[in-house]
PDB file of C-alpha atoms in Angstrom:
ATOM      1  CA  ARG A 711      -5.386  18.810  20.095  1.00  0.00           C
ATOM      2  CA  LEU A 712      -6.313  21.101  17.244  1.00  0.00           C
ATOM      3  CA  ALA A 713      -8.421  19.916  14.335  1.00  0.00           C
ATOM      4  CA  HIS A 714      -6.340  18.632  11.453  1.00  0.00           C
ATOM      5  CA  LEU A 715      -6.296  16.631   8.272  1.00  0.00           C
ATOM      6  CA  PRO A 716      -5.408  12.983   8.738  1.00  0.00           C
ATOM      7  CA  THR A 717      -1.879  12.081   7.827  1.00  0.00           C
ATOM      8  CA  LEU A 718      -0.796  10.441   4.622  1.00  0.00           C
ATOM      9  CA  PRO A 719       2.524   8.631   4.314  1.00  0.00           C
ATOM     10  CA  LEU A 720       5.236  10.251   2.186  1.00  0.00           C
ATOM     11  CA  PRO A 721       6.858   7.247   0.489  1.00  0.00           C
ATOM     12  CA  GLY A 722      10.472   8.257   0.014  1.00  0.00           C
ATOM     13  CA  GLY A 723      10.123  11.358   2.207  1.00  0.00           C
ATOM     14  CA  ASP A 724      10.462  14.705   0.438  1.00  0.00           C
ATOM     15  CA  ARG A 725      10.612  12.966  -2.925  1.00  0.00           C
ATOM     16  CA  ALA A 726       6.894  12.245  -2.588  1.00  0.00           C
ATOM     17  CA  ALA A 727       6.223  16.003  -2.524  1.00  0.00           C
ATOM     18  CA  ARG A 728       7.740  16.244  -6.030  1.00  0.00           C
ATOM     19  CA  GLU A 729       6.162  13.077  -7.434  1.00  0.00           C
ATOM     20  CA  PRO A 730       2.363  13.043  -7.184  1.00  0.00           C
ATOM     21  CA  TRP A 731       2.244   9.398  -8.260  1.00  0.00           C
ATOM     22  CA  ARG A 732       3.839   8.568  -4.888  1.00  0.00           C
ATOM     23  CA  MET A 733       1.068  10.432  -3.066  1.00  0.00           C
ATOM     24  CA  ALA A 734      -1.472   8.586  -5.196  1.00  0.00           C
ATOM     25  CA  ALA A 735       0.271   5.347  -4.178  1.00  0.00           C
ATOM     26  CA  ALA A 736       0.011   6.418  -0.536  1.00  0.00           C
ATOM     27  CA  ALA A 737      -3.714   7.045  -1.007  1.00  0.00           C
ATOM     28  CA  LEU A 738      -4.191   3.650  -2.666  1.00  0.00           C
ATOM     29  CA  HIS A 739      -2.335   2.004   0.194  1.00  0.00           C
ATOM     30  CA  ARG A 740      -4.395   3.878   2.807  1.00  0.00           C
ATOM     31  CA  LEU A 741      -7.572   2.757   1.013  1.00  0.00           C
ATOM     32  CA  GLY A 742      -6.506  -0.911   1.086  1.00  0.00           C
ATOM     33  CA  ARG A 743      -5.676  -0.956  -2.628  1.00  0.00           C
ATOM     34  CA  GLY A 744      -1.890  -1.158  -2.373  1.00  0.00           C
ATOM     35  CA  GLU A 745      -1.745  -4.137  -4.707  1.00  0.00           C
ATOM     36  CA  GLU A 746      -2.752  -1.802  -7.563  1.00  0.00           C
ATOM     37  CA  ILE A 747       0.257   0.528  -7.247  1.00  0.00           C
ATOM     38  CA  ALA A 748       2.767  -1.172  -9.573  1.00  0.00           C
ATOM     39  CA  ALA A 749       0.201  -1.791 -12.331  1.00  0.00           C
ATOM     40  CA  ARG A 750      -1.263   1.691 -12.029  1.00  0.00           C
ATOM     41  CA  PHE A 751       2.095   3.452 -12.487  1.00  0.00           C
ATOM     42  CA  PRO A 752       3.967   1.332 -15.054  1.00  0.00           C
ATOM     43  CA  ALA A 753       6.081   4.305 -16.214  1.00  0.00           C
ATOM     44  CA  GLN A 754       7.552   4.580 -12.722  1.00  0.00           C
ATOM     45  CA  PRO A 755      10.325   1.987 -12.265  1.00  0.00           C
ATOM     46  CA  GLY A 756      10.131   2.384  -8.472  1.00  0.00           C
ATOM     47  CA  ALA A 757       6.401   1.692  -8.190  1.00  0.00           C
ATOM     48  CA  ALA A 758       6.766  -1.857  -6.860  1.00  0.00           C
ATOM     49  CA  THR A 759       9.375  -0.662  -4.373  1.00  0.00           C
ATOM     50  CA  VAL A 760       7.105   2.167  -3.219  1.00  0.00           C
ATOM     51  CA  ALA A 761       4.290  -0.356  -2.705  1.00  0.00           C
ATOM     52  CA  GLN A 762       6.637  -2.425  -0.518  1.00  0.00           C
ATOM     53  CA  MET A 763       7.777   0.662   1.398  1.00  0.00           C
ATOM     54  CA  LEU A 764       4.167   1.531   2.163  1.00  0.00           C
ATOM     55  CA  ALA A 765       3.296  -2.034   3.148  1.00  0.00           C
ATOM     56  CA  GLN A 766       6.269  -2.159   5.538  1.00  0.00           C
ATOM     57  CA  ASP A 767       5.979   1.481   6.674  1.00  0.00           C
ATOM     58  CA  LEU A 768       9.590   1.968   5.683  1.00  0.00           C
ATOM     59  CA  ASN A 769      10.884   5.476   4.852  1.00  0.00           C
ATOM     60  CA  CYS A 770       7.318   6.799   4.854  1.00  0.00           C
ATOM     61  CA  PRO A 771       7.100   9.756   7.246  1.00  0.00           C
ATOM     62  CA  GLU A 772       3.603  11.125   7.752  1.00  0.00           C
ATOM     63  CA  THR A 773       2.260  14.485   6.578  1.00  0.00           C
ATOM     64  CA  SER A 774      -1.010  16.306   7.146  1.00  0.00           C
ATOM     65  CA  SER A 775      -0.270  18.924   4.480  1.00  0.00           C
ATOM     66  CA  ALA A 776      -3.277  19.908   2.374  1.00  0.00           C
ATOM     67  CA  GLY A 777      -0.963  20.214  -0.615  1.00  0.00           C
ATOM     68  CA  ARG A 778      -0.185  16.508  -0.497  1.00  0.00           C
ATOM     69  CA  TRP A 779      -3.919  15.733  -0.773  1.00  0.00           C
ATOM     70  CA  PHE A 780      -3.927  17.818  -3.977  1.00  0.00           C
ATOM     71  CA  ASP A 781      -0.930  15.808  -5.183  1.00  0.00           C
ATOM     72  CA  ALA A 782      -2.682  12.537  -4.361  1.00  0.00           C
ATOM     73  CA  ALA A 783      -5.759  13.625  -6.331  1.00  0.00           C
ATOM     74  CA  ALA A 784      -3.619  14.719  -9.292  1.00  0.00           C
ATOM     75  CA  GLY A 785      -1.748  11.413  -9.246  1.00  0.00           C
ATOM     76  CA  LEU A 786      -4.926   9.337  -9.000  1.00  0.00           C
ATOM     77  CA  LEU A 787      -6.479  11.218 -11.918  1.00  0.00           C
ATOM     78  CA  GLY A 788      -3.352  10.888 -14.051  1.00  0.00           C
ATOM     79  CA  VAL A 789      -2.939  14.673 -14.227  1.00  0.00           C
ATOM     80  CA  ARG A 790       0.787  14.658 -13.461  1.00  0.00           C
ATOM     81  CA  GLU A 791       3.008  11.851 -12.150  1.00  0.00           C
ATOM     82  CA  THR A 792       6.092  14.010 -11.522  1.00  0.00           C
ATOM     83  CA  MET A 793       6.428  17.773 -11.188  1.00  0.00           C
ATOM     84  CA  ALA A 794       8.890  20.143 -12.812  1.00  0.00           C
ATOM     85  CA  TYR A 795       8.202  22.806 -10.148  1.00  0.00           C
ATOM     86  CA  GLU A 796       6.461  23.173  -6.772  1.00  0.00           C
ATOM     87  CA  GLY A 797       2.685  23.188  -7.056  1.00  0.00           C
ATOM     88  CA  GLN A 798       2.578  22.171 -10.717  1.00  0.00           C
ATOM     89  CA  ALA A 799       0.212  19.232 -10.174  1.00  0.00           C
ATOM     90  CA  ALA A 800      -2.162  21.341  -8.070  1.00  0.00           C
ATOM     91  CA  MET A 801      -2.175  24.121 -10.669  1.00  0.00           C
ATOM     92  CA  LEU A 802      -2.904  21.649 -13.463  1.00  0.00           C
ATOM     93  CA  LEU A 803      -5.686  20.143 -11.351  1.00  0.00           C
ATOM     94  CA  GLU A 804      -7.167  23.616 -10.841  1.00  0.00           C
ATOM     95  CA  GLY A 805      -6.973  24.312 -14.588  1.00  0.00           C
ATOM     96  CA  LEU A 806      -8.789  21.076 -15.396  1.00  0.00           C
ATOM     97  CA  ALA A 807     -11.488  21.862 -12.848  1.00  0.00           C
ATOM     98  CA  GLU A 808     -11.938  25.345 -14.270  1.00  0.00           C
ATOM     99  CA  THR A 809     -12.165  24.030 -17.835  1.00  0.00           C
ATOM    100  CA  HIS A 810     -14.645  21.341 -16.843  1.00  0.00           C
ATOM    101  CA  GLY A 811     -16.921  23.680 -14.913  1.00  0.00           C
ATOM    102  CA  VAL A 812     -18.881  23.474 -11.711  1.00  0.00           C
ATOM    103  CA  VAL A 813     -20.060  20.132 -10.330  1.00  0.00           C
ATOM    104  CA  ALA A 814     -21.867  19.265  -7.119  1.00  0.00           C
ATOM    105  CA  PRO A 815     -19.728  18.111  -4.186  1.00  0.00           C
ATOM    106  CA  LEU A 816     -19.549  14.373  -3.611  1.00  0.00           C
ATOM    107  CA  VAL A 817     -22.238  13.339  -1.152  1.00  0.00           C
ATOM    108  CA  GLU A 818     -20.442  11.791   1.824  1.00  0.00           C
ATOM    109  CA  GLY A 819     -17.090  12.624   0.204  1.00  0.00           C
ATOM    110  CA  TYR A 820     -15.548  13.456   3.566  1.00  0.00           C
ATOM    111  CA  ALA A 821     -16.032  12.910   7.265  1.00  0.00           C
ATOM    112  CA  ILE A 822     -15.305  15.024  10.325  1.00  0.00           C
ATOM    113  CA  ASP A 823     -14.814  12.953  13.459  1.00  0.00           C
ATOM    114  CA  ALA A 824     -15.462  13.946  17.081  1.00  0.00           C
ATOM    115  CA  ALA A 825     -11.838  15.047  17.511  1.00  0.00           C
ATOM    116  CA  GLY A 826     -12.155  17.418  14.552  1.00  0.00           C
ATOM    117  CA  THR A 827     -10.148  15.420  12.021  1.00  0.00           C
ATOM    118  CA  LEU A 828     -11.285  16.084   8.450  1.00  0.00           C
ATOM    119  CA  ASP A 829     -10.928  12.850   6.495  1.00  0.00           C
ATOM    120  CA  LEU A 830     -10.967  13.105   2.705  1.00  0.00           C
ATOM    121  CA  SER A 831     -10.508   9.371   2.127  1.00  0.00           C
ATOM    122  CA  PRO A 832     -14.027   8.885   0.711  1.00  0.00           C
ATOM    123  CA  LEU A 833     -13.254  11.518  -1.935  1.00  0.00           C
ATOM    124  CA  LEU A 834      -9.937   9.910  -2.855  1.00  0.00           C
ATOM    125  CA  ALA A 835     -11.659   6.507  -3.016  1.00  0.00           C
ATOM    126  CA  ARG A 836     -14.051   7.950  -5.611  1.00  0.00           C
ATOM    127  CA  LEU A 837     -11.198   9.511  -7.593  1.00  0.00           C
ATOM    128  CA  CYS A 838      -9.363   6.174  -7.779  1.00  0.00           C
ATOM    129  CA  ASP A 839     -11.795   4.951 -10.403  1.00  0.00           C
ATOM    130  CA  GLU A 840     -12.641   8.214 -12.202  1.00  0.00           C
ATOM    131  CA  GLN A 841     -11.827   8.087 -15.915  1.00  0.00           C
ATOM    132  CA  ASP A 842     -12.601  11.747 -16.687  1.00  0.00           C
ATOM    133  CA  ALA A 843      -9.765  13.813 -15.185  1.00  0.00           C
ATOM    134  CA  GLY A 844     -11.636  17.093 -15.742  1.00  0.00           C
ATOM    135  CA  PHE A 845     -14.713  15.886 -13.918  1.00  0.00           C
ATOM    136  CA  GLY A 846     -12.537  14.370 -11.185  1.00  0.00           C
ATOM    137  CA  ALA A 847     -10.663  17.651 -10.739  1.00  0.00           C
ATOM    138  CA  ALA A 848     -13.928  19.596 -10.490  1.00  0.00           C
ATOM    139  CA  LEU A 849     -15.329  17.027  -8.052  1.00  0.00           C
ATOM    140  CA  PHE A 850     -12.181  17.246  -5.925  1.00  0.00           C
ATOM    141  CA  HIS A 851     -12.389  21.036  -5.739  1.00  0.00           C
ATOM    142  CA  ALA A 852     -16.137  21.158  -5.013  1.00  0.00           C
ATOM    143  CA  THR A 853     -15.943  18.501  -2.321  1.00  0.00           C
ATOM    144  CA  LEU A 854     -12.800  19.906  -0.722  1.00  0.00           C
ATOM    145  CA  ALA A 855     -14.283  23.414  -0.611  1.00  0.00           C
ATOM    146  CA  GLN A 856     -17.446  22.150   1.043  1.00  0.00           C
ATOM    147  CA  ALA A 857     -15.480  19.970   3.474  1.00  0.00           C
ATOM    148  CA  LEU A 858     -13.147  22.785   4.522  1.00  0.00           C
ATOM    149  CA  ALA A 859     -16.062  25.187   4.964  1.00  0.00           C
ATOM    150  CA  LYS A 860     -18.037  22.703   7.088  1.00  0.00           C
ATOM    151  CA  TRP A 861     -14.886  21.999   9.093  1.00  0.00           C
ATOM    152  CA  ALA A 862     -14.262  25.710   9.719  1.00  0.00           C
ATOM    153  CA  LEU A 863     -17.946  26.331  10.437  1.00  0.00           C
ATOM    154  CA  ARG A 864     -17.954  23.586  13.043  1.00  0.00           C
ATOM    155  CA  ALA A 865     -14.942  25.139  14.785  1.00  0.00           C
ATOM    156  CA  ALA A 866     -16.377  28.663  14.484  1.00  0.00           C
ATOM    157  CA  THR A 867     -19.680  27.577  15.972  1.00  0.00           C
ATOM    158  CA  ALA A 868     -17.976  25.801  18.872  1.00  0.00           C
ATOM    159  CA  THR A 869     -15.895  28.889  19.693  1.00  0.00           C
ATOM    160  CA  SER A 870     -18.365  31.663  18.711  1.00  0.00           C
ATOM    161  CA  ILE A 871     -15.925  32.976  16.107  1.00  0.00           C
ATOM    162  CA  ARG A 872     -17.548  35.023  13.349  1.00  0.00           C
ATOM    163  CA  ARG A 873     -14.502  35.637  11.146  1.00  0.00           C
ATOM    164  CA  VAL A 874     -12.248  33.026   9.533  1.00  0.00           C
ATOM    165  CA  ALA A 875      -8.959  33.646   7.732  1.00  0.00           C
ATOM    166  CA  LEU A 876      -8.038  31.417   4.806  1.00  0.00           C
ATOM    167  CA  GLY A 877      -4.265  30.985   4.614  1.00  0.00           C
ATOM    168  CA  GLY A 878      -1.611  28.778   3.113  1.00  0.00           C
ATOM    169  CA  GLY A 879      -0.559  27.912  -0.398  1.00  0.00           C
ATOM    170  CA  CYS A 880      -3.690  25.926  -1.209  1.00  0.00           C
ATOM    171  CA  PHE A 881      -5.774  29.074  -0.914  1.00  0.00           C
ATOM    172  CA  LEU A 882      -3.917  30.579  -3.863  1.00  0.00           C
ATOM    173  CA  ASN A 883      -6.215  28.235  -5.752  1.00  0.00           C
ATOM    174  CA  ARG A 884      -9.054  30.514  -6.880  1.00  0.00           C
ATOM    175  CA  ILE A 885     -11.640  27.743  -7.131  1.00  0.00           C
ATOM    176  CA  LEU A 886     -10.938  26.479  -3.632  1.00  0.00           C
ATOM    177  CA  ALA A 887     -10.754  29.926  -2.030  1.00  0.00           C
ATOM    178  CA  ALA A 888     -13.954  31.121  -3.703  1.00  0.00           C
ATOM    179  CA  GLY A 889     -15.811  27.916  -2.837  1.00  0.00           C
ATOM    180  CA  VAL A 890     -14.836  27.976   0.827  1.00  0.00           C
ATOM    181  CA  ARG A 891     -15.571  31.690   1.113  1.00  0.00           C
ATOM    182  CA  ARG A 892     -18.994  31.285  -0.517  1.00  0.00           C
ATOM    183  CA  GLU A 893     -19.930  28.405   1.820  1.00  0.00           C
ATOM    184  CA  LEU A 894     -18.791  30.323   4.919  1.00  0.00           C
ATOM    185  CA  GLU A 895     -20.519  33.549   3.893  1.00  0.00           C
ATOM    186  CA  ASP A 896     -23.738  31.638   3.216  1.00  0.00           C
ATOM    187  CA  ALA A 897     -23.489  30.355   6.807  1.00  0.00           C
ATOM    188  CA  GLY A 898     -22.988  33.869   8.179  1.00  0.00           C
ATOM    189  CA  ILE A 899     -19.218  33.681   8.763  1.00  0.00           C
TER     190      ILE A 899
END
């Protein structure tokens, strides 16, 4: 099996891709903090129902999309609970990170297991309690860039690959793309 991101549930299916608060709820549930969902999103009348859906694994298909991790981070940081257009939460998160400025990646903010799964749960756990959305956005970007670079470097080393292509919508994010590229180039890739 190829290396991948771990899955996150999509409470309500495709609706979760348009409502970052649902992805934040999924992250809270995954972190064992599901009881916080309704209180954390009081403006969302369906928050208690989403918490129940997650607890019962009802109408919660799984996704390993990197974009949904951006949505979860945006929802946890209070950047945007619902989106008016595709990618809005991620773009706002990028803008906050850019405005805040560079921060060091979170030490132990991710894990790569023996099967090659890149788990960002430690990073999301840290973002759950972050009060400064700008700092949290910068921390998310720095840690994600380092994690993706280490993940790619591990695969490149195992296969003797010297060139890596960065693709997908998340790499339209200048901070992420530049951070991953810098880390890989520093490692000789």
